[in-house]
PDB file of C-alpha atoms in Angstrom:
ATOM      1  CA  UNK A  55     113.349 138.328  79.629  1.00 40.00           C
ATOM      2  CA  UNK A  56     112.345 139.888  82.682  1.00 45.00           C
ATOM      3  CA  UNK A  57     111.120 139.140  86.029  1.00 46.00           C
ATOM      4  CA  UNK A  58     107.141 139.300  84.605  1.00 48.00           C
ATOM      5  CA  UNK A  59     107.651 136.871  82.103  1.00 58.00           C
ATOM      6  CA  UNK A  60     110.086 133.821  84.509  1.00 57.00           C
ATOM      7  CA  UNK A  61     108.626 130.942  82.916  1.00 58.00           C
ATOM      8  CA  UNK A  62     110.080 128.774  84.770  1.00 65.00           C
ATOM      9  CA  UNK A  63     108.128 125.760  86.706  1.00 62.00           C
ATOM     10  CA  UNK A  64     108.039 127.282  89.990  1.00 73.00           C
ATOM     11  CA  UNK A  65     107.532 130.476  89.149  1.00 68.00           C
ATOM     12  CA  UNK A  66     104.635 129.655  86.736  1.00 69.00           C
ATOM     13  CA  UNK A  67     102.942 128.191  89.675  1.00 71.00           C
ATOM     14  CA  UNK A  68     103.728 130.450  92.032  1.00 73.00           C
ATOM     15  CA  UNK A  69     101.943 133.409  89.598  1.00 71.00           C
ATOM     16  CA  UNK A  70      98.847 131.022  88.996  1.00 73.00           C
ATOM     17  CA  UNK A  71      95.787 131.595  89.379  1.00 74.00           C
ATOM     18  CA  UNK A  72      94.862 131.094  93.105  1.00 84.00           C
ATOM     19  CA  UNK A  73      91.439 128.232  91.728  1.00 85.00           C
ATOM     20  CA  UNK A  74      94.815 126.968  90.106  1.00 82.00           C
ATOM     21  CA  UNK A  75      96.859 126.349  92.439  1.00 85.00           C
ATOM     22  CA  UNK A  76      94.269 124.875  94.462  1.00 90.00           C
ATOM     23  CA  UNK A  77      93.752 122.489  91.948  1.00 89.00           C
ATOM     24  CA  UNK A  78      97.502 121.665  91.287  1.00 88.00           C
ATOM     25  CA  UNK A  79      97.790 121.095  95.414  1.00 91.00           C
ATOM     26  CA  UNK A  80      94.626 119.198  94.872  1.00 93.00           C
ATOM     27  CA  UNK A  81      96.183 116.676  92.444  1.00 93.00           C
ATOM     28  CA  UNK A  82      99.495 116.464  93.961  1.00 92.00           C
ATOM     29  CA  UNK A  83      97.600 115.220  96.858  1.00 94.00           C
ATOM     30  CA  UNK A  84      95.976 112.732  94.599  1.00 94.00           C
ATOM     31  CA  UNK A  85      99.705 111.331  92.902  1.00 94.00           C
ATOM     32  CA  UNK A  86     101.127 111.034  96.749  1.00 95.00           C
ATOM     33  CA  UNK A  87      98.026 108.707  98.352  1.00 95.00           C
ATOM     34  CA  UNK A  88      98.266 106.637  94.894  1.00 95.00           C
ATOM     35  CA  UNK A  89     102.134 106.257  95.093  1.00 95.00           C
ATOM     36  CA  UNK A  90     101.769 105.366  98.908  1.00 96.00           C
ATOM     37  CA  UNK A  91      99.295 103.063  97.732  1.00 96.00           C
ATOM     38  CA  UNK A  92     101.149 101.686  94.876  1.00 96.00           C
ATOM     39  CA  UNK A  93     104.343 100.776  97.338  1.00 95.00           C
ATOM     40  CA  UNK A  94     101.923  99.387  99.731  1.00 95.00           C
ATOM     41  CA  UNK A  95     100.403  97.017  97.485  1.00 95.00           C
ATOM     42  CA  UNK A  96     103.586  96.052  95.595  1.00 95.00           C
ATOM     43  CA  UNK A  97     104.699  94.644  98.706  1.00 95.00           C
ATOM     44  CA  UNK A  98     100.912  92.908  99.213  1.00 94.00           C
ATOM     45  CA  UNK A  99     100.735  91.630  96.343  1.00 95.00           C
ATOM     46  CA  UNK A 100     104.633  90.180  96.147  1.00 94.00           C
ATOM     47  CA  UNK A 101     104.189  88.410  99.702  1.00 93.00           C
ATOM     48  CA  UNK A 102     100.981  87.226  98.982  1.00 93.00           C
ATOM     49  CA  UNK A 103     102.307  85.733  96.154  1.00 94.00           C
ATOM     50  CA  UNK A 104     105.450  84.007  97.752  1.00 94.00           C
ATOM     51  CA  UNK A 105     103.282  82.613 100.741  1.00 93.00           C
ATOM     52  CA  UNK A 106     100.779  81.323  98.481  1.00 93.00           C
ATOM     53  CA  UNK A 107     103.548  79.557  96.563  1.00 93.00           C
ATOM     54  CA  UNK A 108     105.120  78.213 100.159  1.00 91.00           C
ATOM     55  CA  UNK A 109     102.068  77.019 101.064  1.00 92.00           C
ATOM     56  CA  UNK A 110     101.625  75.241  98.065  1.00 92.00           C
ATOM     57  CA  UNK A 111     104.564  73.010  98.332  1.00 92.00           C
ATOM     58  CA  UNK A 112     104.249  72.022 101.734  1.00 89.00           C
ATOM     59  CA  UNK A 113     100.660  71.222 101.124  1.00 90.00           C
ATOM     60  CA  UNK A 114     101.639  69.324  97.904  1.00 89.00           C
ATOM     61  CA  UNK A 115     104.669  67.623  99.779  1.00 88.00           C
ATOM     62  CA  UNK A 116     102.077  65.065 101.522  1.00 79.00           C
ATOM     63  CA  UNK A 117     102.122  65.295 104.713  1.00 79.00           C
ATOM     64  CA  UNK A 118      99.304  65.176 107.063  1.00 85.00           C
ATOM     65  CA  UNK A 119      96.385  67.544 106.734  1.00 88.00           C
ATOM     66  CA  UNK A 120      96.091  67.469 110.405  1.00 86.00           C
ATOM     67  CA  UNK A 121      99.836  68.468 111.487  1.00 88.00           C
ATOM     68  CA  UNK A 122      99.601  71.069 109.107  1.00 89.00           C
ATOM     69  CA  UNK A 123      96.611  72.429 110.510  1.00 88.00           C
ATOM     70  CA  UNK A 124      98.025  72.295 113.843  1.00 88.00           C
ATOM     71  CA  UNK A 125     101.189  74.475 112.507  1.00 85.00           C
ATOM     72  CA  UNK A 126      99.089  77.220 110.401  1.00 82.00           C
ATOM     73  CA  UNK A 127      96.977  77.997 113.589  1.00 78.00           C
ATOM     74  CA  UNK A 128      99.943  78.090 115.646  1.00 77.00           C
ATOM     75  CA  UNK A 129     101.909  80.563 113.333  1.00 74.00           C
ATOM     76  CA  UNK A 130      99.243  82.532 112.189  1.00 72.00           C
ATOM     77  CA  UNK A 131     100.148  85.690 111.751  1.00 66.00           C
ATOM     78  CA  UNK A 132     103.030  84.485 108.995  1.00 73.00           C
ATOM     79  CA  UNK A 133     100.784  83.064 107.347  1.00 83.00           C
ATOM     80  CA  UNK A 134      99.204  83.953 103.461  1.00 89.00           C
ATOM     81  CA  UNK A 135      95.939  83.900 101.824  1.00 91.00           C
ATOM     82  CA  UNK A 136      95.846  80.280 101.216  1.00 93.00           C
ATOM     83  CA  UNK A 137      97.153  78.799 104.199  1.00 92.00           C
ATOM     84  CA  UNK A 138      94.166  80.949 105.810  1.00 93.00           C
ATOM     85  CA  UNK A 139      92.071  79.493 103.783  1.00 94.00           C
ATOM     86  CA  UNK A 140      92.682  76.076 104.339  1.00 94.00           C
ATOM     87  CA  UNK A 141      92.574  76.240 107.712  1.00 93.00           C
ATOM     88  CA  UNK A 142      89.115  77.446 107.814  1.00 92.00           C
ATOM     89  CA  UNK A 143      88.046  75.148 105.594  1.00 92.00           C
ATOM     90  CA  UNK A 144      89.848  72.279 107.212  1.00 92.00           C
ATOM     91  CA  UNK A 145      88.924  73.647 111.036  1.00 90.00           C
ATOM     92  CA  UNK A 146      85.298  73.494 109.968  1.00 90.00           C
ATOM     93  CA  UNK A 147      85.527  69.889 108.588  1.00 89.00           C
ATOM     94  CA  UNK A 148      87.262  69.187 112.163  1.00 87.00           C
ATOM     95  CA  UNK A 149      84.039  70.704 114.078  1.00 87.00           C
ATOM     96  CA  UNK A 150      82.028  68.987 112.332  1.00 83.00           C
ATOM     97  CA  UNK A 151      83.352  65.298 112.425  1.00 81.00           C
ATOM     98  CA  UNK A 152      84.024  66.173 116.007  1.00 80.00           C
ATOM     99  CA  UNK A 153      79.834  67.401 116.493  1.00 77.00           C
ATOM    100  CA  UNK A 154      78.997  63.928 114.835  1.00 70.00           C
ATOM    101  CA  UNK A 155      81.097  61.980 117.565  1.00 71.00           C
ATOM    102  CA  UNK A 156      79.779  63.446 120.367  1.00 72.00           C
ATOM    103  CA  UNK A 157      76.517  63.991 119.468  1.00 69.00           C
ATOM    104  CA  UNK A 158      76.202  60.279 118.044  1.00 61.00           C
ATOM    105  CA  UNK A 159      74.995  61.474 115.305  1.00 59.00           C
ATOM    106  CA  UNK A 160      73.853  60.142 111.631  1.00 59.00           C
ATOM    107  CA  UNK A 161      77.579  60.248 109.828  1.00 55.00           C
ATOM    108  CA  UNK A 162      76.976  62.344 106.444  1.00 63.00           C
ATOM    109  CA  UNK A 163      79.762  63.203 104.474  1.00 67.00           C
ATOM    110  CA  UNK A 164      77.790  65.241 102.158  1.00 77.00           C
ATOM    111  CA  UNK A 165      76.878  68.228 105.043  1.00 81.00           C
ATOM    112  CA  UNK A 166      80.250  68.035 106.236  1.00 84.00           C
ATOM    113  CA  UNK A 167      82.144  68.755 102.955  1.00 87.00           C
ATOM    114  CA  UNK A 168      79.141  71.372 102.218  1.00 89.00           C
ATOM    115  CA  UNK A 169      80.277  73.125 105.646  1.00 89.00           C
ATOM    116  CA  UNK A 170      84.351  72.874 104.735  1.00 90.00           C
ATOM    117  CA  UNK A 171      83.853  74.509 101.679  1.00 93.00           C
ATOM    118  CA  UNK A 172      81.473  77.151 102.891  1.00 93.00           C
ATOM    119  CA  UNK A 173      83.931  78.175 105.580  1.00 93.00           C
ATOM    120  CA  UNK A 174      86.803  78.458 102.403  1.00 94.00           C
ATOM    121  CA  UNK A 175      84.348  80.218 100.105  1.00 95.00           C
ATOM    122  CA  UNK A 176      84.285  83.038 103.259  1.00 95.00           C
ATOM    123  CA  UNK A 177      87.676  82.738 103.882  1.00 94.00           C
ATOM    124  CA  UNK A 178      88.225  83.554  99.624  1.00 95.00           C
ATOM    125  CA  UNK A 179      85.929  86.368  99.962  1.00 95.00           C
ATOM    126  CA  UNK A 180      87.560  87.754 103.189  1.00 94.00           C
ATOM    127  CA  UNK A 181      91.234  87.523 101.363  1.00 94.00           C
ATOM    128  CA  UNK A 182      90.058  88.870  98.344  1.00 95.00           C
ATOM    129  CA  UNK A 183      89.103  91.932 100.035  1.00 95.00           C
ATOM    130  CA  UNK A 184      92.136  92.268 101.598  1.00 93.00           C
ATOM    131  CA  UNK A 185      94.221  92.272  98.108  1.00 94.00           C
ATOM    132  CA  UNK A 186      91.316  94.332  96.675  1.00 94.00           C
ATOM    133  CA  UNK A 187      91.727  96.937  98.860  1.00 92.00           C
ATOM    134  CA  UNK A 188      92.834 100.823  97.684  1.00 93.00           C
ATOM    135  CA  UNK A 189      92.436  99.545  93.600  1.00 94.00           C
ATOM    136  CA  UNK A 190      89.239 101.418  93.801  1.00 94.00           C
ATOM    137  CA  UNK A 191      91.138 104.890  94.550  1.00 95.00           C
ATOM    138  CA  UNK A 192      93.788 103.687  91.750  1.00 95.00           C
ATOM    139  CA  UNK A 193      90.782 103.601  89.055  1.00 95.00           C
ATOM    140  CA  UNK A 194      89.538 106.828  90.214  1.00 95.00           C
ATOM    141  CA  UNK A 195      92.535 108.932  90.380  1.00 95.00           C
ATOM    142  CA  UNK A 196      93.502 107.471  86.869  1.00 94.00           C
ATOM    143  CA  UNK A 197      90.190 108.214  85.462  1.00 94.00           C
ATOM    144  CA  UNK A 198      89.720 111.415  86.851  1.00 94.00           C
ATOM    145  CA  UNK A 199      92.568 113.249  87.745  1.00 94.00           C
ATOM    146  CA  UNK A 200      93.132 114.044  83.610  1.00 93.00           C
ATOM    147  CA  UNK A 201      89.697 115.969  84.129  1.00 93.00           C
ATOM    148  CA  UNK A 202      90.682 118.001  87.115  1.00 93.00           C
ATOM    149  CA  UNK A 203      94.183 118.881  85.338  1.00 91.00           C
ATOM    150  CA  UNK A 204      92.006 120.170  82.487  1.00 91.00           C
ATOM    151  CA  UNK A 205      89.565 122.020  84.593  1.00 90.00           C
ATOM    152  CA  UNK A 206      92.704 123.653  85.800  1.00 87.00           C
ATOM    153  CA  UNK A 207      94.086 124.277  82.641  1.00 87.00           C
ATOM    154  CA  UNK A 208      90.565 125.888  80.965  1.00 88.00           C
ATOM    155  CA  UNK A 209      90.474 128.057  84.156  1.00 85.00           C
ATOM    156  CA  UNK A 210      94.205 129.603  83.801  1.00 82.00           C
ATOM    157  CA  UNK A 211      93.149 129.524  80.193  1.00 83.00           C
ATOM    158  CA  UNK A 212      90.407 132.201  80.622  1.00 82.00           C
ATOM    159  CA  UNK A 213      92.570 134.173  83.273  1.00 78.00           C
ATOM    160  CA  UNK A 214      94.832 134.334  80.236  1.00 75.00           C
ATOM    161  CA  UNK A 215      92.634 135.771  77.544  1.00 76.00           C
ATOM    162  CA  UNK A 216      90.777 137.659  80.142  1.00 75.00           C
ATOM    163  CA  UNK A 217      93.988 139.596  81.010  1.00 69.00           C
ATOM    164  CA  UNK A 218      94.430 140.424  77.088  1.00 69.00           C
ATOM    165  CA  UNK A 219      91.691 142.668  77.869  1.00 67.00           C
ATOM    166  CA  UNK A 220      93.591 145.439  79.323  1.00 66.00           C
ATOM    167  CA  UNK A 221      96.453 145.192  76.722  1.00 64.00           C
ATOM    168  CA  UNK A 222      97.099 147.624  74.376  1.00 63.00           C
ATOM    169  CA  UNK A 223      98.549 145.214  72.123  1.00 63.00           C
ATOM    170  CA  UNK A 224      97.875 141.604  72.393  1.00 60.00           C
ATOM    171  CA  UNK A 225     101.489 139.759  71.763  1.00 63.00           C
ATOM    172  CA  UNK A 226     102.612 135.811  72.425  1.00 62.00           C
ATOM    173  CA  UNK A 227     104.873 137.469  75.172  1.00 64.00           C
ATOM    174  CA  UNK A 228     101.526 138.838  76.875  1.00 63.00           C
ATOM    175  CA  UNK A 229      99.601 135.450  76.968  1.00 68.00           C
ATOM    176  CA  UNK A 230     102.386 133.107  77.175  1.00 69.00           C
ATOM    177  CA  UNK A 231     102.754 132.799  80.767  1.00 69.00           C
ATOM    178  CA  UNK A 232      99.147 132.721  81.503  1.00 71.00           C
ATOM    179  CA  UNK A 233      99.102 129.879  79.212  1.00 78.00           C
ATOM    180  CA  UNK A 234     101.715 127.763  80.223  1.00 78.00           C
ATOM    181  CA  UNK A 235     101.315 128.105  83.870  1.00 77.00           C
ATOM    182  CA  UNK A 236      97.097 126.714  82.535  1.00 79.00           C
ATOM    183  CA  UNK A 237      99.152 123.942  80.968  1.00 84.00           C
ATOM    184  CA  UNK A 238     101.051 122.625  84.295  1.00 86.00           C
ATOM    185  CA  UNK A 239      97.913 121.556  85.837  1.00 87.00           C
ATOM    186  CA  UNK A 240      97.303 119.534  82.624  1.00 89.00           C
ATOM    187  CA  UNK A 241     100.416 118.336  83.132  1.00 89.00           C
ATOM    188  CA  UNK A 242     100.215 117.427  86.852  1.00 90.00           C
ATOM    189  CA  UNK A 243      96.846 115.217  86.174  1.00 92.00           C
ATOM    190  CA  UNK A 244      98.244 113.348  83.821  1.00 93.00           C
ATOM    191  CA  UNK A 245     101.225 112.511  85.880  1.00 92.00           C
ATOM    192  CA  UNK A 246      98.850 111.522  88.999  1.00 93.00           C
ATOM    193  CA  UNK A 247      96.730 109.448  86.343  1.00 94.00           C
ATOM    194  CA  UNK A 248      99.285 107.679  84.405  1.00 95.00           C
ATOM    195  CA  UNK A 249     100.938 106.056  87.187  1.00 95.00           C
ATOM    196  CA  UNK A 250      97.555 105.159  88.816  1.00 95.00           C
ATOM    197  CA  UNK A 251      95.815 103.103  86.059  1.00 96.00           C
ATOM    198  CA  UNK A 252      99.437 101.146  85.011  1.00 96.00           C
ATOM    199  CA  UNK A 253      99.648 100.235  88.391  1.00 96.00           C
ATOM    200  CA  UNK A 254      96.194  99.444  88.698  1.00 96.00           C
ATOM    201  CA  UNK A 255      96.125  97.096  85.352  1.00 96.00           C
ATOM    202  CA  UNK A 256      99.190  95.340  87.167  1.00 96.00           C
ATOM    203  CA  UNK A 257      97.656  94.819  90.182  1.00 96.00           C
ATOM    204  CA  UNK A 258      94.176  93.454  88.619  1.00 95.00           C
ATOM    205  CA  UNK A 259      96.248  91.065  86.689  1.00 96.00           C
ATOM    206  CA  UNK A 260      98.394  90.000  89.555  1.00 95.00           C
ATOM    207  CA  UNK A 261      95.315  89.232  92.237  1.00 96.00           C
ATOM    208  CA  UNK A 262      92.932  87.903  89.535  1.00 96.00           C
ATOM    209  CA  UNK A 263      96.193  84.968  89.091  1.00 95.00           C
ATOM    210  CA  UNK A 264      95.909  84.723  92.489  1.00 95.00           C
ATOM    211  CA  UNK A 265      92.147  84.571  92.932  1.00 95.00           C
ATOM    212  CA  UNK A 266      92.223  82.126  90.353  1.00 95.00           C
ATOM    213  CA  UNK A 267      95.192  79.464  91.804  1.00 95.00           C
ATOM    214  CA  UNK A 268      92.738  80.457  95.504  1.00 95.00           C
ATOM    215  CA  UNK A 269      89.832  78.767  93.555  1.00 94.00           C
ATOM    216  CA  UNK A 270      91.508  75.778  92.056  1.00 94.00           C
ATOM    217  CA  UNK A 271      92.762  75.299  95.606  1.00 94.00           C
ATOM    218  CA  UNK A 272      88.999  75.314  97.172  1.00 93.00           C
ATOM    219  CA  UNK A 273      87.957  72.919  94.860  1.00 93.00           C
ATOM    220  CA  UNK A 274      91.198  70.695  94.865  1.00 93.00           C
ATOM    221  CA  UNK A 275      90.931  70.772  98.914  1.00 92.00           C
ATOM    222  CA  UNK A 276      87.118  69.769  98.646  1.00 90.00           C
ATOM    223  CA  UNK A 277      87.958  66.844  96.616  1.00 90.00           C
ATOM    224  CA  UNK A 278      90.422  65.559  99.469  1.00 88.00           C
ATOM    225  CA  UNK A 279      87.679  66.205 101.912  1.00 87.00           C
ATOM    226  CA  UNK A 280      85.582  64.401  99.898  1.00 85.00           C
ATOM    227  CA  UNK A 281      87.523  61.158 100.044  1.00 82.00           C
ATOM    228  CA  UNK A 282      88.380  61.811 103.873  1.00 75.00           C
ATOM    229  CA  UNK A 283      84.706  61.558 104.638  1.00 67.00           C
ATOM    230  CA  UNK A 284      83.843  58.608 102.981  1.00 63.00           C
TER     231      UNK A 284
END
C-alpha cells in the first residue's frame, strides 16, 4: 500500500478534511472538560458522602446540639453538606430564642421552628447546587457530541464521493480512506458521549441519595427543635 492510501489513525486525520478536523479538535475538547469534570466530581461526590456519614454519627451519638454547633462553626471549612446545614438551621433557632430574650418578647415556638427550618431549606438548596454543579455539561456532551461526530462523518462522507468525481475508475481503494478518516469523527463523539452520560447517571444517582438522607435530616432536626421549644 502506498503512502496515499496510510490508513492509519493519525494519518487518516492528518489527510481529513480541514471542517473535519475542526470538528474532531472540537470534540476532543468536549471528552477533556467532561473527564476533568468527571475526576472533579468523583472526588465531590465521595467526600460529600463520607462527611455526611461523619456528621451523622456524631450528631446521632447524643451529645449537645449546642457544643456541636460551637465546633462546626469553628471548623468550618472541613466541614460537609449536612453539618452546614445544621448549623444554619440551628444558628437561626439560636437568633431567634436569643431576639425573644432580649426583646421580652411573646415566646412562640411555632415562628421559631418556622425560621430554623427556613434557614436549612436555603442551606439544602445552596448544597445542592454545589453537588449539581457541571452535570448539566455531562448531559449535553453525552447528548450531543454523537451528533457533531456524525456531522463530521456526513461531511468527510461527501468529500469522499465528491473526489470519485475525477476518477477514472471508481474502486474501494479510491474511497476507502475518505471514508474511514469520515468514520473517526463518528468515532471520537461517541467516545466523548459515552463516558459523559455513564458518569452522569452515576452522579444523579449518587446526589439524589444524598439529597434524599439531606431531607430526612431537615425534617428529623425540625422535630428536635420542635421539642426544644416547647
Amino acid at each position: 500500500m502506498n503512502e496515499s492510501q496510510d490508513l492509519s489513525f493519525i494519518a487518516l486525520i492528518s489527510n481529513a478534511h480541514l471542517i473535519v478536523q475542526l470538528i474532531m479538535a472540537l470534540l476532543l475538547g468536549l471528552s477533556i472538560v467532561s473527564w476533568t469534570y468527571i475526576f472533579k466530581k468523583l472526588f465531590d461526590v465521595r467526600a460529600a458522602r463520607r462527611l455526611t456519614v461523619d456528621f451523622e454519627k456524631t450528631f446521632w451519638a447524643g451529645g449537645n446540639l449546642h457544643q456541636l454547633y460551637q465546633a462546626a462553626g469553628s471548623n468550618r471549612a472541613n466541614n460537609g453538606a449536612l453539618s452546614r446545614i445544621f448549623e444554619a438551621g440551628m444558628g437561626e433557632f439560636i437568633k431567634g430564642k436569643q431576639a425573644v430574650a432580649a426583646n421580652r418578647e411573646t415566646f412562640d415556638g411555632g415562628a421559631l421552628l418556622d425560621g430554623a427550618r427556613r434557614a436549612m431549606r436555603a442551606a439544602f438548596q445552596r448544597e445542592m447546587d454545589v453537588l449539581e454543579s457541571h452535570l448539566a455539561f455531562l448531559a449535553s456532551v453525552g447528548s450531543v457530541s454523537p451528533y457533531i461526530g456524525l456531522l463530521g462523518t456526513v461531511w468527510g462522507i461527501m468529500n469522499a464521493f465528491r473526489g470519485l468525481a475525477n476518477v477514472q475508475q471508481a474502486t474501494l481503494s479510491a474511497v476507502a480512506p475518505g471514508i474511514a478518516e469520515a468514520l473517526i469523527a463518528t468515532a471520537i463523539g461517541l467516545f466523548a458521549a459515552i463516558p459523559a452520560v455513564v458518569a452522569y447517571n452515576r452522579f444523579s444517582h449518587d446526589i439524589d441519595r444524598l439529597a434524599i438522607r439531606f431531607e430526612s435530616f431537615v425534617e428529623e432536626f425540625s422535630n428536635i427543635l420542635q421539642r426544644q421549644s416547647r
